[in-house]
C-alpha cells in the first residue's frame, strides 16, 4: 500500500483528482450493476428477442405480449446477419428534382505556379527538389548539388533553367557537365 501512496503523492494535484474521479466512476458503475441486477438474458434485440439466444434457436417468449404494429405470426429473427434496408433521403424522390451535372473530381490535379514550393521540378522525379534559387555565392551548382547527395538528374521538364546540362545529353550534372 505504501508504494501506491508514494506513487499517488508523486502525481500532480490535477492527476490526483483525475485518478479519484475514475475510481469513483468505477465504484458507482459496479454498485449500479449490483443494485439493478439482471443478466445478459434480459438484453433484447429491437424485435424483442433476447440477445443471449444463440443464432438459429427459437428464443423463449419474453412475456411482454406482441409489439404494436406486429401480427401474432412467427417471431422474426434479428441479429448480425441481417442488415437494414438502405435509407433514402426524402429529398431524393421530390417531383421535378433533376440530378446535377457531374462536378470535377476533388482529387484532380491542381495547377500550381512554378517555384511556389521553392523547388524546380524540371529535374529528376516529382519528389526531387532542386532549389528554385541557389544560395548567393554558389558558382558551381552541380558541385553544390553533389555535396548534398544529388545524383545526376534527368531533365524532365523540357527545359534547363539553371544550365546544369552543359553537354546537352538530357542529364543534368552528369558525366561531361
XYZ file of N, CA and C in Angstrom:
531
model
N 0.824 -1.192 0.000
C 0.000 0.000 0.000
C 0.868 1.255 0.000
N 2.044 1.168 0.628
C 2.903 2.352 0.690
C 3.438 2.714 -0.697
N 3.609 1.736 -1.583
C 4.053 2.027 -2.945
C 2.983 2.823 -3.688
N 1.727 2.422 -3.511
C 0.634 3.131 -4.150
C 0.538 4.558 -3.621
N 0.676 4.719 -2.309
C 0.612 6.052 -1.716
C 1.760 6.921 -2.227
N 2.953 6.354 -2.348
C 4.099 7.112 -2.855
C 3.884 7.494 -4.317
N 3.322 6.575 -5.077
C 3.059 6.854 -6.486
C 2.033 7.981 -6.625
N 0.971 7.934 -5.799
C -0.052 8.973 -5.847
C 0.500 10.330 -5.430
N 1.396 10.349 -4.418
C 1.970 11.617 -3.971
C 2.852 12.232 -5.046
N 3.432 11.391 -5.901
C 4.309 11.893 -6.964
C 3.505 12.537 -8.105
N 2.210 12.331 -8.141
C 1.353 12.907 -9.189
C 0.995 14.343 -8.845
N 0.687 15.102 -9.866
C 0.243 16.488 -9.647
C -1.171 16.461 -9.060
N -1.607 17.606 -8.537
C -2.943 17.714 -7.946
C -4.008 17.380 -8.987
N -3.813 17.855 -10.201
C -4.767 17.606 -11.293
C -4.865 16.096 -11.590
N -3.705 15.422 -11.638
C -3.711 13.973 -11.891
C -4.377 13.219 -10.737
N -4.144 13.675 -9.508
C -4.767 13.026 -8.357
C -6.290 13.123 -8.431
N -6.809 14.306 -8.814
C -8.255 14.457 -8.956
C -8.780 13.555 -10.080
N -8.063 13.464 -11.163
C -8.481 12.609 -12.272
C -8.538 11.146 -11.862
N -7.528 10.681 -11.142
C -7.499 9.293 -10.679
C -8.661 9.036 -9.718
N -8.920 9.985 -8.833
C -10.034 9.837 -7.891
C -11.361 9.799 -8.633
N -11.515 10.608 -9.677
C -12.766 10.624 -10.446
C -12.976 9.296 -11.160
N -11.933 8.753 -11.755
C -12.049 7.457 -12.444
C -12.418 6.367 -11.448
N -11.777 6.373 -10.287
C -12.087 5.374 -9.266
C -13.540 5.496 -8.816
N -14.024 6.729 -8.643
C -15.416 6.932 -8.215
C -16.389 6.423 -9.270
N -16.100 6.664 -10.540
C -16.976 6.194 -11.614
C -17.020 4.673 -11.626
N -15.877 4.036 -11.457
C -15.847 2.569 -11.437
C -16.653 2.013 -10.266
N -16.516 2.619 -9.098
C -17.260 2.151 -7.920
C -18.758 2.342 -8.140
N -19.163 3.503 -8.664
C -20.583 3.760 -8.894
C -21.156 2.835 -9.969
N -20.398 2.554 -10.999
C -20.872 1.655 -12.052
C -21.058 0.244 -11.510
N -20.115 -0.209 -10.707
C -20.227 -1.540 -10.112
C -21.436 -1.604 -9.184
N -21.643 -0.566 -8.388
C -22.785 -0.538 -7.482
C -24.088 -0.505 -8.275
N -24.118 0.225 -9.382
C -25.325 0.297 -10.201
C -25.689 -1.055 -10.790
N -24.704 -1.800 -11.247
C -24.982 -3.135 -11.792
C -25.476 -4.047 -10.686
N -24.876 -3.944 -9.511
C -25.289 -4.801 -8.398
C -26.717 -4.480 -7.960
N -27.077 -3.205 -7.902
C -28.408 -2.804 -7.463
C -29.455 -3.154 -8.520
N -29.146 -2.894 -9.793
C -30.109 -3.134 -10.863
C -30.326 -4.616 -11.095
N -29.323 -5.402 -10.813
C -29.449 -6.838 -11.028
C -29.571 -7.145 -12.496
N -30.096 -8.285 -12.806
C -30.296 -8.648 -14.201
C -29.130 -9.459 -14.723
N -29.331 -9.937 -15.918
C -28.289 -10.728 -16.562
C -28.328 -10.432 -18.039
N -27.413 -11.059 -18.780
C -27.377 -10.819 -20.213
C -28.586 -11.430 -20.916
N -29.369 -12.264 -20.247
C -30.586 -12.812 -20.847
C -31.691 -11.745 -20.910
N -31.532 -10.667 -20.126
C -32.538 -9.613 -20.123
C -32.318 -8.590 -21.246
N -31.187 -8.688 -21.935
C -30.899 -7.753 -23.017
C -31.650 -8.219 -24.247
N -32.404 -7.308 -24.887
C -33.255 -7.677 -26.004
C -32.801 -6.991 -27.282
N -32.995 -7.681 -28.418
C -32.816 -7.066 -29.720
C -34.010 -6.156 -29.964
N -33.963 -5.380 -31.033
C -35.044 -4.456 -31.333
C -36.368 -5.173 -31.587
N -36.322 -6.397 -32.064
C -37.573 -7.097 -32.348
C -38.117 -7.835 -31.131
N -37.470 -7.692 -29.980
C -37.975 -8.284 -28.748
C -37.369 -9.627 -28.407
N -36.505 -10.184 -29.265
C -35.886 -11.461 -28.936
C -34.699 -11.218 -28.019
N -34.479 -12.125 -27.077
C -33.333 -11.951 -26.183
C -32.026 -12.022 -26.955
N -31.083 -11.169 -26.585
C -29.789 -11.136 -27.255
C -28.971 -12.371 -26.928
N -29.256 -13.015 -25.813
C -28.478 -14.172 -25.396
C -28.889 -15.436 -26.137
N -29.971 -15.418 -26.904
C -30.402 -16.622 -27.611
C -29.429 -16.918 -28.742
N -28.897 -18.130 -28.805
C -27.976 -18.476 -29.883
C -28.682 -18.390 -31.234
N -27.906 -18.085 -32.273
C -28.472 -17.964 -33.614
C -29.076 -19.291 -34.035
N -30.213 -19.252 -34.660
C -30.863 -20.466 -35.144
C -31.843 -21.069 -34.156
N -31.729 -20.742 -32.866
C -32.656 -21.279 -31.866
C -33.808 -20.312 -31.695
N -34.962 -20.850 -31.432
C -36.113 -20.007 -31.152
C -35.966 -19.487 -29.730
N -36.018 -18.192 -29.557
C -35.875 -17.588 -28.244
C -37.171 -17.765 -27.472
N -37.075 -17.954 -26.160
C -38.292 -18.051 -25.358
C -39.024 -16.721 -25.372
N -40.325 -16.768 -25.255
C -41.143 -15.558 -25.246
C -40.788 -14.727 -24.033
N -40.725 -13.430 -24.208
C -40.377 -12.555 -23.099
C -41.586 -12.273 -22.213
N -42.764 -12.627 -22.673
C -43.957 -12.463 -21.852
C -44.528 -11.061 -21.907
N -43.978 -10.190 -22.741
C -44.448 -8.818 -22.785
C -45.585 -8.637 -23.764
N -46.012 -9.687 -24.469
C -47.078 -9.535 -25.453
C -46.504 -9.091 -26.778
N -47.395 -9.032 -27.760
C -46.952 -8.650 -29.099
C -46.704 -7.153 -29.141
N -45.727 -6.768 -29.960
C -45.432 -5.343 -30.106
C -46.516 -4.707 -30.956
N -46.769 -3.427 -30.749
C -47.753 -2.750 -31.573
C -47.310 -2.762 -33.031
N -48.250 -2.997 -33.927
C -47.931 -2.983 -35.336
C -47.432 -4.313 -35.846
N -47.293 -5.305 -34.969
C -46.814 -6.614 -35.399
C -47.950 -7.609 -35.221
N -48.029 -8.523 -36.143
C -49.042 -9.559 -36.026
C -48.611 -10.587 -35.013
N -49.472 -11.544 -34.783
C -49.139 -12.593 -33.822
C -48.469 -13.760 -34.519
N -47.985 -13.560 -35.751
C -47.340 -14.622 -36.522
C -45.999 -14.992 -35.926
N -45.198 -15.679 -36.727
C -43.898 -16.155 -36.263
C -43.005 -14.969 -35.915
N -42.187 -15.194 -34.913
C -41.306 -14.141 -34.453
C -40.157 -13.974 -35.452
N -39.797 -12.743 -35.763
C -38.711 -12.507 -36.698
C -37.378 -12.702 -36.001
N -36.422 -13.240 -36.725
C -35.077 -13.376 -36.184
C -34.301 -12.111 -36.538
N -33.638 -11.554 -35.589
C -32.788 -10.392 -35.837
C -31.406 -10.737 -35.342
N -30.448 -10.175 -35.943
C -29.091 -10.442 -35.492
C -28.093 -9.833 -36.451
N -26.853 -10.189 -36.280
C -25.810 -9.568 -37.079
C -25.841 -9.966 -38.550
N -26.575 -11.037 -38.922
C -26.620 -11.472 -40.314
C -27.486 -10.546 -41.155
N -28.481 -9.918 -40.559
C -29.386 -9.055 -41.299
C -28.842 -7.639 -41.340
N -29.116 -6.948 -42.430
C -28.772 -5.534 -42.486
C -30.039 -4.775 -42.851
N -30.206 -3.609 -42.294
C -31.421 -2.852 -42.572
C -31.420 -2.383 -44.024
N -32.596 -2.097 -44.568
C -32.645 -1.597 -45.940
C -31.993 -0.209 -45.995
N -31.459 0.175 -47.142
C -30.822 1.491 -47.227
C -31.834 2.606 -47.028
N -31.403 3.658 -46.391
C -32.271 4.798 -46.134
C -32.167 5.750 -47.321
N -33.298 6.113 -47.883
C -33.342 7.051 -48.992
C -33.773 8.398 -48.433
N -32.931 9.389 -48.640
C -33.253 10.722 -48.144
C -34.554 11.204 -48.794
N -35.428 11.881 -48.046
C -36.723 12.290 -48.578
C -36.611 13.244 -49.768
N -35.570 14.047 -49.832
C -35.473 14.997 -50.941
C -35.114 14.299 -52.252
N -34.667 13.052 -52.204
C -34.235 12.351 -53.414
C -35.406 11.979 -54.313
N -36.595 11.903 -53.766
C -37.744 11.496 -54.563
C -38.729 12.642 -54.794
N -38.280 13.861 -54.674
C -39.166 15.000 -54.876
C -39.531 15.113 -56.352
N -40.779 15.466 -56.625
C -41.159 15.627 -58.034
C -40.419 16.815 -58.652
N -39.957 16.622 -59.853
C -39.273 17.690 -60.564
C -37.803 17.832 -60.216
N -37.320 17.033 -59.293
C -35.900 17.122 -58.943
C -35.087 16.518 -60.075
N -34.065 17.237 -60.501
C -33.207 16.762 -61.582
C -31.806 16.560 -61.031
N -31.162 15.492 -61.472
C -29.791 15.286 -60.997
C -28.872 16.394 -61.504
N -27.904 16.724 -60.707
C -26.935 17.744 -61.096
C -25.906 17.156 -62.041
N -25.310 18.021 -62.826
C -24.232 17.586 -63.712
C -23.029 17.182 -62.863
N -22.247 16.207 -63.327
C -21.071 15.796 -62.552
C -20.115 16.965 -62.328
N -19.584 17.043 -61.148
C -18.640 18.093 -60.792
C -17.215 17.568 -60.973
N -16.245 18.455 -61.090
C -14.865 17.986 -61.213
C -14.452 17.225 -59.956
N -13.582 16.273 -60.146
C -13.120 15.449 -59.034
C -12.347 16.291 -58.029
N -12.613 16.086 -56.737
C -11.856 16.851 -55.746
C -10.409 16.383 -55.656
N -10.111 15.220 -56.250
C -8.746 14.716 -56.202
C -8.000 14.980 -57.497
N -8.632 15.706 -58.422
C -7.961 16.020 -59.683
C -6.766 16.929 -59.411
N -5.813 16.875 -60.310
C -4.611 17.682 -60.150
C -4.922 19.166 -60.134
N -4.113 19.906 -59.441
C -4.284 21.347 -59.330
C -3.038 21.998 -59.918
N -3.237 22.960 -60.785
C -2.104 23.672 -61.357
C -1.585 24.685 -60.343
N -0.302 24.567 -60.036
C 0.340 25.475 -59.098
C 1.482 26.146 -59.848
N 1.636 27.421 -59.669
C 2.681 28.177 -60.352
C 4.057 27.606 -60.024
N 4.932 27.597 -61.016
C 6.283 27.069 -60.814
C 7.002 27.822 -59.714
N 7.782 27.086 -58.944
C 8.592 27.699 -57.902
C 7.851 28.050 -56.645
N 6.557 27.772 -56.575
C 5.767 28.115 -55.387
C 6.320 27.427 -54.149
N 6.730 26.167 -54.310
C 7.256 25.423 -53.171
C 8.762 25.592 -53.002
N 9.396 26.440 -53.839
C 10.825 26.677 -53.722
C 11.666 25.664 -54.480
N 11.006 24.786 -55.254
C 11.708 23.736 -55.986
C 11.526 23.911 -57.484
N 12.565 23.514 -58.237
C 12.461 23.453 -59.691
C 12.292 21.982 -60.034
N 11.071 21.572 -60.368
C 10.757 20.164 -60.606
C 11.047 19.719 -62.037
N 11.810 20.508 -62.790
C 12.186 20.120 -64.148
C 13.340 19.128 -64.136
N 13.865 18.805 -62.971
C 14.993 17.898 -62.847
C 14.593 16.697 -61.997
N 14.817 15.478 -62.500
C 14.581 14.269 -61.728
C 13.109 13.944 -61.582
N 12.800 13.115 -60.573
C 11.428 12.682 -60.305
C 10.648 13.800 -59.619
N 9.350 13.528 -59.396
C 8.463 14.513 -58.747
C 8.927 14.895 -57.360
N 9.541 13.923 -56.647
C 9.915 14.175 -55.261
C 11.306 14.800 -55.118
N 11.995 15.096 -56.225
C 13.306 15.736 -56.175
C 13.105 17.249 -56.143
N 13.811 17.885 -55.234
C 13.672 19.336 -55.085
C 15.008 20.014 -55.352
N 15.231 20.387 -56.599
C 16.375 21.236 -56.935
C 15.920 22.649 -56.605
N 16.724 23.396 -55.873
C 16.268 24.732 -55.451
C 15.886 25.621 -56.624
N 14.812 26.365 -56.449
C 14.382 27.308 -57.473
C 15.440 28.401 -57.618
N 16.000 28.804 -56.483
C 17.096 29.770 -56.474
C 18.197 29.215 -55.601
N 19.402 29.123 -56.143
C 20.542 28.642 -55.366
C 21.007 29.745 -54.425
N 21.644 29.370 -53.311
C 22.125 30.378 -52.370
C 23.114 31.334 -53.044
N 23.159 32.534 -52.540
C 24.074 33.542 -53.092
C 25.516 33.046 -52.933
N 26.311 33.265 -53.944
C 27.722 32.890 -53.878
C 28.014 31.504 -54.431
N 27.001 30.739 -54.825
C 27.232 29.414 -55.386
C 27.582 29.599 -56.857
N 28.842 29.217 -57.213
C 29.256 29.372 -58.605
C 29.126 28.062 -59.370
N 29.389 26.912 -58.708
C 29.258 25.605 -59.360
C 28.033 24.904 -58.760
N 26.924 25.014 -59.455
C 25.660 24.469 -58.954
C 25.695 22.945 -58.878
N 26.328 22.279 -59.843
C 26.413 20.813 -59.820
C 27.219 20.338 -58.613
N 28.306 21.010 -58.282
C 29.101 20.634 -57.114
C 28.276 20.828 -55.842
N 27.515 21.925 -55.798
C 26.673 22.190 -54.631
C 25.640 21.073 -54.459
N 25.015 20.622 -55.571
C 24.028 19.540 -55.511
C 24.685 18.223 -55.099
N 25.898 17.908 -55.654
C 26.585 16.656 -55.297
C 26.915 16.637 -53.805
N 27.337 17.778 -53.241
C 27.657 17.852 -51.809
C 26.450 17.505 -50.952
N 25.262 17.710 -51.468
C 24.029 17.442 -50.730
C 23.379 16.124 -51.116
N 24.122 15.256 -51.809
C 23.658 13.902 -52.099
C 22.890 13.719 -53.389
N 22.814 14.742 -54.235
C 22.108 14.606 -55.511
C 22.962 13.810 -56.483
N 22.330 12.890 -57.196
C 22.958 12.125 -58.270
C 22.699 12.887 -59.566
N 23.303 12.455 -60.693
C 22.930 13.080 -61.966
C 21.420 12.977 -62.180
N 20.801 14.065 -62.651
C 19.346 14.162 -62.754
C 18.906 14.231 -64.209
N 17.902 13.443 -64.550
C 17.320 13.505 -65.889
C 16.466 14.766 -65.971
N 16.599 15.472 -67.086
C 15.802 16.692 -67.275
C 14.423 16.257 -67.746
N 13.393 16.482 -66.906
C 12.037 16.016 -67.204
C 11.104 17.136 -67.604
N 11.446 18.355 -67.306
C 10.544 19.472 -67.581
C 10.713 20.073 -68.958
N 11.624 19.534 -69.773
C 11.817 20.065 -71.108
C 12.639 21.336 -71.148
N 13.131 21.789 -70.026
C 13.953 23.000 -70.008
C 15.047 22.842 -68.954
N 16.132 23.534 -69.163
C 17.266 23.506 -68.229
C 17.482 24.927 -67.740
N 16.626 25.364 -66.848
C 16.603 26.742 -66.364
C 17.916 27.153 -65.705
N 18.568 26.210 -65.017
C 19.795 26.525 -64.285
C 21.057 26.282 -65.122
N 20.912 25.727 -66.321
C 22.084 25.436 -67.152
C 22.938 24.316 -66.584
N 22.293 23.283 -66.013
C 23.021 22.175 -65.390
C 23.420 21.091 -66.396
N 22.896 21.133 -67.614
C 23.223 20.151 -68.654
C 24.039 20.864 -69.729
N 25.336 21.012 -69.451
C 26.190 21.786 -70.360
C 26.435 21.069 -71.687
N 26.447 19.711 -71.691
C 26.726 18.993 -72.933
C 25.460 18.626 -73.687
N 24.277 18.927 -73.167
C 23.024 18.727 -73.872
C 22.595 17.286 -74.047
N 23.043 16.372 -73.158
C 22.665 14.953 -73.284
C 21.371 14.610 -72.546
N 20.705 15.571 -71.937
C 19.439 15.322 -71.238
C 19.608 14.952 -69.787
N 20.852 14.939 -69.299
C 21.121 14.614 -67.902
C 21.843 15.789 -67.259
N 21.266 16.331 -66.222
C 21.866 17.460 -65.509
C 22.915 16.951 -64.539
N 24.043 17.624 -64.492
C 25.147 17.297 -63.588
C 25.660 15.869 -63.815
N 25.586 15.404 -65.045
C 26.088 14.078 -65.395
C 27.520 14.161 -65.871
N 27.984 13.046 -66.442
C 29.363 12.987 -66.942
C 29.510 14.012 -68.069
N 30.553 14.802 -68.018
C 30.817 15.797 -69.051
C 30.168 17.138 -68.799
N 29.441 17.299 -67.702
C 28.802 18.597 -67.422
C 29.657 19.418 -66.480
